[in-house]
Tab-separated table of C-alpha atoms and ligand atoms in Angstrom:
chain	number	residue	atom	x	y	z
P	1	MET	CA	154.715	21.427	20.044
P	2	SER	CA	153.893	24.654	18.226
P	3	VAL	CA	152.472	27.435	20.413
P	4	ILE	CA	151.483	31.060	19.840
P	5	ARG	CA	153.882	33.508	21.455
P	6	SER	CA	153.611	37.284	21.944
P	7	ILE	CA	156.863	38.598	20.539
P	8	LEU	CA	158.296	42.026	21.334
P	9	THR	CA	159.015	43.733	18.006
P	10	GLY	CA	159.219	47.434	18.837
P	11	VAL	CA	160.040	49.806	21.692
P	12	GLY	CA	159.632	53.552	22.114
P	13	SER	CA	159.807	56.188	24.819
P	14	TYR	CA	159.210	59.849	25.457
P	15	LEU	CA	160.218	62.202	28.248
P	16	PRO	CA	159.097	65.833	28.455
P	17	ASP	CA	161.901	68.391	27.914
P	18	ARG	CA	161.623	70.084	31.308
P	19	ILE	CA	163.905	68.564	33.948
P	20	LEU	CA	163.217	69.389	37.589
P	21	THR	CA	166.297	68.797	39.752
P	22	ASN	CA	166.430	67.988	43.451
P	23	ALA	CA	167.989	71.417	44.056
P	24	GLU	CA	164.895	73.009	42.491
P	25	MET	CA	162.646	70.757	44.623
P	26	ALA	CA	164.415	72.126	47.705
P	27	GLU	CA	163.201	75.608	46.718
P	28	LEU	CA	159.591	74.363	46.671
P	29	VAL	CA	159.431	72.255	49.866
P	30	ASP	CA	161.550	71.590	52.955
P	31	THR	CA	163.830	68.930	51.464
P	32	SER	CA	167.378	68.499	50.195
P	33	ASP	CA	169.256	66.792	47.384
P	34	GLU	CA	171.047	64.701	50.048
P	35	TRP	CA	167.796	63.395	51.590
P	36	ILE	CA	166.150	62.583	48.258
P	37	GLN	CA	169.213	60.803	46.866
P	38	ALA	CA	169.970	58.888	50.065
P	39	ARG	CA	166.368	57.708	50.641
P	40	THR	CA	165.327	57.096	46.993
P	41	GLY	CA	168.241	57.401	44.525
P	42	ILE	CA	166.326	60.094	42.610
P	43	LYS	CA	168.380	63.001	41.223
P	44	GLN	CA	165.857	64.583	38.841
P	45	ARG	CA	162.526	64.021	37.116
P	46	HIS	CA	160.869	65.237	33.886
P	47	ILE	CA	157.734	67.401	34.041
P	48	ALA	CA	155.199	67.798	31.215
P	49	ALA	CA	154.832	71.306	29.794
P	50	GLN	CA	151.628	73.253	30.312
P	51	GLY	CA	149.124	71.903	27.817
P	52	GLU	CA	151.171	68.750	27.188
P	53	LEU	CA	148.798	65.880	27.964
P	54	THR	CA	149.205	62.195	28.793
P	55	SER	CA	147.948	61.392	25.278
P	56	ASP	CA	150.729	63.581	23.789
P	57	LEU	CA	153.377	61.670	25.740
P	58	ALA	CA	151.723	58.363	24.829
P	59	LEU	CA	151.586	59.254	21.149
P	60	ALA	CA	155.263	60.213	20.972
P	61	ALA	CA	156.327	56.910	22.575
P	62	ALA	CA	153.858	54.981	20.392
P	63	ARG	CA	155.173	56.487	17.154
P	64	GLU	CA	158.737	55.514	18.095
P	65	ALA	CA	157.679	51.950	18.970
P	66	LEU	CA	155.754	51.551	15.695
P	67	THR	CA	158.740	52.791	13.680
P	68	ASP	CA	160.974	50.354	15.574
P	69	ALA	CA	158.560	47.517	14.705
P	70	GLY	CA	158.272	48.655	11.061
P	71	LEU	CA	154.503	49.071	11.439
P	72	GLU	CA	151.892	51.794	11.044
P	73	GLY	CA	148.861	52.521	13.186
P	74	ARG	CA	146.498	50.840	10.749
P	75	ASP	CA	148.395	47.534	11.152
P	76	LEU	CA	147.342	47.261	14.815
P	77	ASP	CA	144.452	45.233	16.236
P	78	LEU	CA	144.571	46.600	19.760
P	79	ILE	CA	145.964	49.519	21.764
P	80	ILE	CA	146.118	49.397	25.559
P	81	VAL	CA	147.155	52.523	27.449
P	82	ALA	CA	148.099	51.903	31.058
P	83	THR	CA	147.575	55.151	32.923
P	84	ALA	CA	146.263	56.555	36.191
P	85	THR	CA	146.411	60.100	34.798
P	86	PRO	CA	144.161	60.044	31.705
P	87	ASP	CA	143.465	63.250	29.748
P	88	GLN	CA	139.800	63.070	30.783
P	89	THR	CA	137.621	60.824	32.953
P	90	PHE	CA	136.324	59.484	29.629
P	91	PRO	CA	136.751	58.585	26.843
P	92	ALA	CA	139.857	56.464	27.221
P	93	THR	CA	143.170	58.131	26.401
P	94	ALA	CA	143.820	55.061	24.233
P	95	THR	CA	141.064	56.116	21.825
P	96	LYS	CA	142.734	59.514	21.360
P	97	VAL	CA	145.983	57.734	20.543
P	98	GLN	CA	144.111	55.382	18.196
P	99	ALA	CA	142.672	58.311	16.204
P	100	ALA	CA	145.999	60.139	16.087
P	101	LEU	CA	147.730	57.020	14.739
P	102	GLY	CA	145.175	56.683	11.946
P	103	MET	CA	143.918	53.336	13.235
P	104	THR	CA	140.262	52.974	12.238
P	105	THR	CA	139.759	49.281	12.969
P	106	GLY	CA	140.349	47.120	16.054
P	107	ALA	CA	139.935	48.395	19.617
P	108	ALA	CA	141.615	50.678	22.117
P	109	PHE	CA	141.100	50.936	25.863
P	110	ASP	CA	142.758	52.212	29.014
P	111	LEU	CA	143.850	49.956	31.839
P	112	GLN	CA	144.113	51.171	35.417
P	113	ALA	CA	146.467	49.425	37.820
P	114	VAL	CA	148.518	52.528	38.749
P	115	CYS	CA	152.261	51.751	38.899
P	116	SER	CA	151.630	48.103	37.951
P	117	GLY	CA	149.621	49.170	34.903
P	118	PHE	CA	152.191	48.224	32.291
P	119	ILE	CA	152.637	44.685	33.654
P	120	PHE	CA	148.837	44.275	33.799
P	121	ALA	CA	148.603	45.568	30.200
P	122	LEU	CA	151.350	43.197	29.082
P	123	ALA	CA	149.549	40.199	30.608
P	124	THR	CA	146.290	41.344	28.993
P	125	ALA	CA	147.941	41.730	25.573
P	126	ASN	CA	149.460	38.270	25.932
P	127	SER	CA	145.999	36.795	26.587
P	128	PHE	CA	144.531	38.550	23.531
P	129	ILE	CA	147.370	37.296	21.336
P	130	ARG	CA	147.471	33.734	22.636
P	131	THR	CA	143.699	33.334	22.292
P	132	GLN	CA	143.989	34.683	18.720
P	133	GLN	CA	141.808	37.735	19.357
P	134	ALA	CA	144.629	40.045	18.245
P	135	LYS	CA	147.816	39.715	16.222
P	136	ARG	CA	149.476	43.081	16.739
P	137	VAL	CA	149.111	44.968	20.002
P	138	LEU	CA	150.518	48.345	21.025
P	139	LEU	CA	151.041	48.746	24.769
P	140	ILE	CA	151.708	52.161	26.251
P	141	GLY	CA	152.448	53.248	29.806
P	142	ALA	CA	151.934	57.020	29.976
P	143	GLU	CA	151.615	59.299	32.983
P	144	THR	CA	151.514	62.945	34.023
P	145	PHE	CA	151.731	62.385	37.770
P	146	SER	CA	152.925	65.988	38.201
P	147	ARG	CA	149.235	66.931	37.746
P	148	ILE	CA	147.990	64.889	40.741
P	149	LEU	CA	150.771	65.667	43.206
P	150	ASP	CA	150.314	67.835	46.271
P	151	TRP	CA	153.259	70.163	45.667
P	152	GLU	CA	153.250	71.122	49.352
P	153	ASP	CA	153.673	67.517	50.558
P	154	ARG	CA	157.410	66.804	50.602
P	155	SER	CA	156.858	63.135	51.407
P	156	THR	CA	155.334	62.521	47.941
P	157	CYS	CA	156.061	65.382	45.517
P	158	VAL	CA	159.804	64.637	45.337
P	159	LEU	CA	159.207	61.059	44.178
P	160	PHE	CA	157.308	61.217	40.887
P	161	GLY	CA	157.874	62.340	37.304
P	162	ASP	CA	156.149	62.351	33.907
P	163	GLY	CA	156.901	60.193	30.858
P	164	ALA	CA	155.756	57.453	28.514
P	165	GLY	CA	157.051	54.145	27.196
P	166	ALA	CA	155.593	51.844	24.543
P	167	MET	CA	156.037	48.316	23.215
P	168	VAL	CA	154.617	46.464	20.225
P	169	PHE	CA	153.891	42.750	20.630
P	170	GLU	CA	153.096	40.551	17.631
P	171	ALA	CA	151.847	36.978	17.383
P	172	GLY	CA	154.539	34.507	16.403
P	173	GLU	CA	155.213	30.811	16.658
P	174	GLY	CA	157.240	29.079	19.327
P	175	GLU	CA	158.048	25.536	20.355
P	176	GLY	CA	156.637	25.940	23.836
P	177	SER	CA	160.091	26.002	25.419
P	178	ASN	CA	161.904	28.626	27.486
P	179	GLU	CA	164.129	29.299	24.470
P	180	ASP	CA	161.140	30.712	22.548
P	181	LYS	CA	161.107	34.404	21.829
P	182	GLY	CA	158.218	36.243	23.450
P	183	ILE	CA	156.326	36.401	26.726
P	184	LEU	CA	157.082	33.195	28.643
P	185	ALA	CA	155.058	33.894	31.798
P	186	THR	CA	153.119	36.592	33.607
P	187	HIS	CA	151.762	36.722	37.122
P	188	LEU	CA	149.303	39.347	38.418
P	189	ARG	CA	148.142	40.021	41.971
P	190	SER	CA	146.109	42.575	43.881
P	191	ASP	CA	144.961	43.114	47.456
P	192	GLY	CA	142.217	45.722	47.871
P	193	ARG	CA	142.599	45.758	51.649
P	194	GLN	CA	145.678	47.976	51.224
P	195	HIS	CA	143.736	50.850	49.617
P	196	ASP	CA	144.581	53.402	52.300
P	197	LEU	CA	148.364	53.112	51.929
P	198	LEU	CA	148.398	54.630	48.423
P	199	TYR	CA	145.452	56.403	46.788
P	200	VAL	CA	144.188	59.650	45.271
P	201	ASP	CA	141.790	61.601	47.494
P	202	GLY	CA	139.370	62.472	44.722
P	203	GLY	CA	137.434	61.095	41.791
P	204	PRO	CA	134.331	61.620	39.683
P	205	SER	CA	132.029	59.490	41.824
P	206	SER	CA	133.335	60.492	45.258
P	207	THR	CA	134.331	64.174	45.186
P	208	GLN	CA	133.812	65.269	41.580
P	209	THR	CA	137.424	66.467	41.653
P	210	THR	CA	140.657	64.878	40.441
P	211	GLY	CA	142.245	64.790	43.882
P	212	HIS	CA	145.848	64.449	44.984
P	213	LEU	CA	148.099	61.453	45.529
P	214	ARG	CA	148.366	60.330	49.169
P	215	MET	CA	150.894	57.732	50.265
P	216	ASN	CA	152.048	56.141	53.475
P	217	GLY	CA	155.573	55.624	52.118
P	218	PRO	CA	156.965	53.379	54.853
P	219	GLY	CA	153.712	51.331	54.746
P	220	VAL	CA	154.142	50.710	51.023
P	221	PHE	CA	157.860	50.057	51.441
P	222	ARG	CA	157.168	47.336	54.031
P	223	HIS	CA	155.089	45.328	51.509
P	224	ALA	CA	157.048	46.093	48.330
P	225	ILE	CA	159.961	43.657	48.417
P	226	THR	CA	157.857	40.744	49.754
P	227	ASN	CA	155.070	41.216	47.201
P	228	ILE	CA	157.368	41.695	44.223
P	229	THR	CA	159.469	38.686	45.163
P	230	GLU	CA	156.325	36.536	45.414
P	231	ALA	CA	155.143	37.612	41.941
P	232	VAL	CA	158.568	37.027	40.393
P	233	ASN	CA	158.917	33.600	41.987
P	234	SER	CA	155.472	32.634	40.639
P	235	SER	CA	156.588	33.454	37.075
P	236	LEU	CA	159.889	31.627	37.586
P	237	ASP	CA	158.128	28.561	39.037
P	238	GLU	CA	155.728	28.453	36.083
P	239	THR	CA	158.621	28.232	33.624
P	240	GLY	CA	161.116	26.271	35.699
P	241	LEU	CA	163.630	29.073	35.189
P	242	ASN	CA	165.608	30.547	38.064
P	243	ALA	CA	167.231	33.856	38.954
P	244	ALA	CA	170.564	32.819	37.408
P	245	ASP	CA	168.862	32.561	33.999
P	246	ILE	CA	167.784	36.207	34.009
P	247	ASP	CA	169.922	38.425	31.783
P	248	TRP	CA	168.257	41.726	32.744
P	249	PHE	CA	166.046	42.786	35.623
P	250	VAL	CA	163.784	45.698	34.554
P	251	PRO	CA	161.830	46.663	37.673
P	252	HIS	CA	159.290	49.399	38.342
P	253	GLN	CA	161.369	52.426	39.262
P	254	ALA	CA	159.998	53.599	42.630
P	255	ASN	CA	163.044	53.661	44.857
P	256	GLN	CA	166.637	52.456	44.394
P	257	ARG	CA	166.484	50.829	47.840
P	258	ILE	CA	163.494	48.713	46.701
P	259	LEU	CA	165.272	47.764	43.444
P	260	ASP	CA	168.404	46.693	45.308
P	261	GLY	CA	166.495	44.919	48.091
P	262	THR	CA	164.366	42.949	45.622
P	263	ALA	CA	167.347	41.939	43.477
P	264	LYS	CA	169.212	40.808	46.594
P	265	LYS	CA	166.270	38.751	47.860
P	266	LEU	CA	165.874	37.127	44.419
P	267	GLY	CA	169.613	36.473	44.053
P	268	ILE	CA	170.035	38.737	41.009
P	269	SER	CA	173.417	40.482	40.873
P	270	THR	CA	173.384	44.288	40.926
P	271	ASP	CA	175.032	44.634	37.503
P	272	ARG	CA	171.912	42.981	35.991
P	273	ILE	CA	169.541	45.700	37.307
P	274	ILE	CA	168.338	48.361	34.860
P	275	SER	CA	167.911	51.476	36.968
P	276	THR	CA	166.539	54.768	35.665
P	277	VAL	CA	164.958	55.995	38.899
P	278	GLY	CA	167.820	58.489	39.342
P	279	LEU	CA	167.022	60.272	36.086
P	280	HIS	CA	163.252	59.716	35.701
P	281	GLY	CA	161.913	59.445	39.264
P	282	ASN	CA	158.827	57.261	39.621
P	283	THR	CA	156.806	57.548	36.391
P	284	SER	CA	154.188	54.982	37.497
P	285	ALA	CA	152.942	52.868	34.559
P	286	ALA	CA	155.570	54.379	32.250
P	287	SER	CA	158.574	53.326	34.314
P	288	VAL	CA	159.102	49.738	33.107
P	289	PRO	CA	158.934	50.454	29.336
P	290	LEU	CA	160.983	53.649	29.832
P	291	ALA	CA	163.724	51.719	31.646
P	292	TYR	CA	163.595	48.954	29.029
P	293	ALA	CA	163.911	51.511	26.196
P	294	VAL	CA	167.024	53.035	27.780
P	295	ALA	CA	168.789	49.673	28.159
P	296	ARG	CA	167.774	48.541	24.681
P	297	ALA	CA	169.055	51.779	23.135
P	298	ASP	CA	172.408	51.687	24.947
P	299	GLY	CA	172.991	48.087	23.836
P	300	ARG	CA	172.771	46.331	27.198
P	301	ILE	CA	169.626	44.347	26.321
P	302	LYS	CA	170.288	42.218	23.236
P	303	ASP	CA	168.219	39.891	21.073
P	304	GLY	CA	167.681	36.570	22.798
P	305	ASP	CA	168.098	37.936	26.336
P	306	LEU	CA	165.747	36.839	29.099
P	307	VAL	CA	164.211	39.927	30.718
P	308	LEU	CA	162.365	40.004	34.023
P	309	MET	CA	159.908	42.882	34.483
P	310	GLU	CA	157.952	43.632	37.642
P	311	ALA	CA	155.945	46.374	39.306
P	312	MET	CA	153.924	47.217	42.377
P	313	GLY	CA	151.514	50.057	43.006
P	314	GLY	CA	148.276	51.397	44.471
P	315	GLY	CA	145.467	48.983	45.194
P	316	PHE	CA	147.753	47.243	46.045
P	317	THR	CA	148.466	45.759	42.641
P	318	TRP	CA	151.628	43.915	41.700
P	319	GLY	CA	152.934	41.565	39.057
P	320	SER	CA	155.787	40.179	37.012
P	321	ALA	CA	156.567	39.123	33.461
P	322	LEU	CA	159.322	37.001	31.927
P	323	VAL	CA	160.050	37.913	28.321
P	324	ARG	CA	162.656	36.571	25.911
P	325	VAL	CA	163.335	39.496	23.582
N	401	UT7	O1	155.244	53.355	42.884
N	401	UT7	C1	154.340	53.010	43.860
N	401	UT7	C2	155.007	52.349	44.980
N	401	UT7	N1	155.632	53.317	45.839
N	401	UT7	C3	156.696	52.970	46.518
N	401	UT7	O2	157.193	51.893	46.327
N	401	UT7	C4	157.237	53.921	47.538
N	401	UT7	C5	157.650	53.145	48.770
N	401	UT7	N2	158.174	53.989	49.854
N	401	UT7	C6	159.369	54.601	49.765
N	401	UT7	O3	160.033	54.540	48.740
N	401	UT7	C7	159.893	55.307	50.998
N	401	UT7	O4	159.085	54.985	52.107
N	401	UT7	C8	159.938	56.859	50.861
N	401	UT7	C9	161.023	57.254	49.888
N	401	UT7	C10	158.586	57.363	50.393
N	401	UT7	C11	160.281	57.508	52.218
N	401	UT7	O5	161.487	56.971	52.724
N	401	UT7	P1	161.577	56.453	54.236
N	401	UT7	O6	162.952	56.021	54.444
N	401	UT7	O7	160.479	55.436	54.392
N	401	UT7	O8	161.332	57.767	55.058
N	401	UT7	P2	160.139	58.131	56.085
N	401	UT7	O9	158.868	58.347	55.328
N	401	UT7	O10	160.134	57.149	57.200
N	401	UT7	O11	160.636	59.507	56.610
N	401	UT7	C12	161.837	59.662	57.400
N	401	UT7	C13	161.978	61.103	57.787
N	401	UT7	C14	160.716	61.683	58.430
N	401	UT7	O12	161.136	62.603	59.427
N	401	UT7	P3	161.125	62.187	60.994
N	401	UT7	O13	159.699	61.836	61.275
N	401	UT7	O14	162.055	61.020	61.086
N	401	UT7	O15	161.591	63.426	61.668
N	401	UT7	C15	160.056	62.425	57.310
N	401	UT7	O16	159.263	63.513	57.779
N	401	UT7	O17	162.197	61.903	56.612
N	401	UT7	C16	161.240	62.952	56.554
N	401	UT7	N3	160.956	63.240	55.154
N	401	UT7	C17	161.699	64.068	54.408
N	401	UT7	N4	162.788	64.807	54.689
N	401	UT7	C18	163.319	65.539	53.717
N	401	UT7	C19	159.957	62.718	54.364
N	401	UT7	N5	160.061	63.234	53.138
N	401	UT7	C20	161.124	64.057	53.125
N	401	UT7	C21	161.723	64.863	52.147
N	401	UT7	N6	162.822	65.576	52.465
N	401	UT7	N7	161.260	64.905	50.873
């Protein structure tokens, strides 16, 4: 049976030049390199320069992904930017990227699911492609979380960093089997009752300010492994695949302990985990495509591999995707 598949044809990434080390963090708040590394695995994070906006990061990653796919902006039907730190309340950061790429047709919009944003965008792109509403889609996860952190709150400011990652998906044909190239399954979830565990204490409608990120870390941690495992198992069940079939596990990079705990619960061996949390920190919606780009560039992820992506974030939102690349 011939089916339409969303096939990954290009990847790109961008990290701001400025690296902020744990030793430098210890000069800002009462923390230490030992604590941050032991509790999270983070060694450093990148911070956007003054005047460097989310759209600038997004554009740099997008240009690399388009080059990788052999496409130009005008070839695209749709751009989705997953971000919780847009340049402005409106218009969408995606429309700024659209104009900068010289794309004058099609549509561009932002998608807001915080750290799960890229997985939500990937599932959305897959729906557009499979229902033949779009043939070529550019997905970007781009964040400047450094701008919404409370730099006096040691329990959150040490965790996050800035960056962007991008992927191009194009419509292609498959046989409807798990050997097809492309997105094989996605699974999205949310639970609005968990709002108070991870949120920003501002917004246009509530305070008319941007606000700062607030997180009950242990509260989020308690849900993370269970929720992620549930989403992954739903995607595996849908395809009939199991953990042993997964070549690479590309998780949202929040905390090395969550990565390891999830892999263990799913039965994925540690040498299959792509981990960039040590070098990037938590870059929210950018973390999955950034981690993917690193492992693709260093030759670990190869054509034909089965890749499992997942994320969890504020809302709560969480989800998974199985992609044969
Ligand atoms: O991407 C969105 C999803 N987010 C997540 O998945 C994050 C999930 N949560 C976590 O990753 C972890 O909960 C954290 C890394 C945020 C915190 O680790 P924890 O092991 O849960 O530590 P804790 O919050 O229970 O804090 C333990 C101790 C506390 O001191 P007392 O009360 O035991 O005296 C904190 O005050 O560590 C203290 N602490 C710190 N100490 C040094 C908290 N932050 C720091 C810090 N440096 N930066």
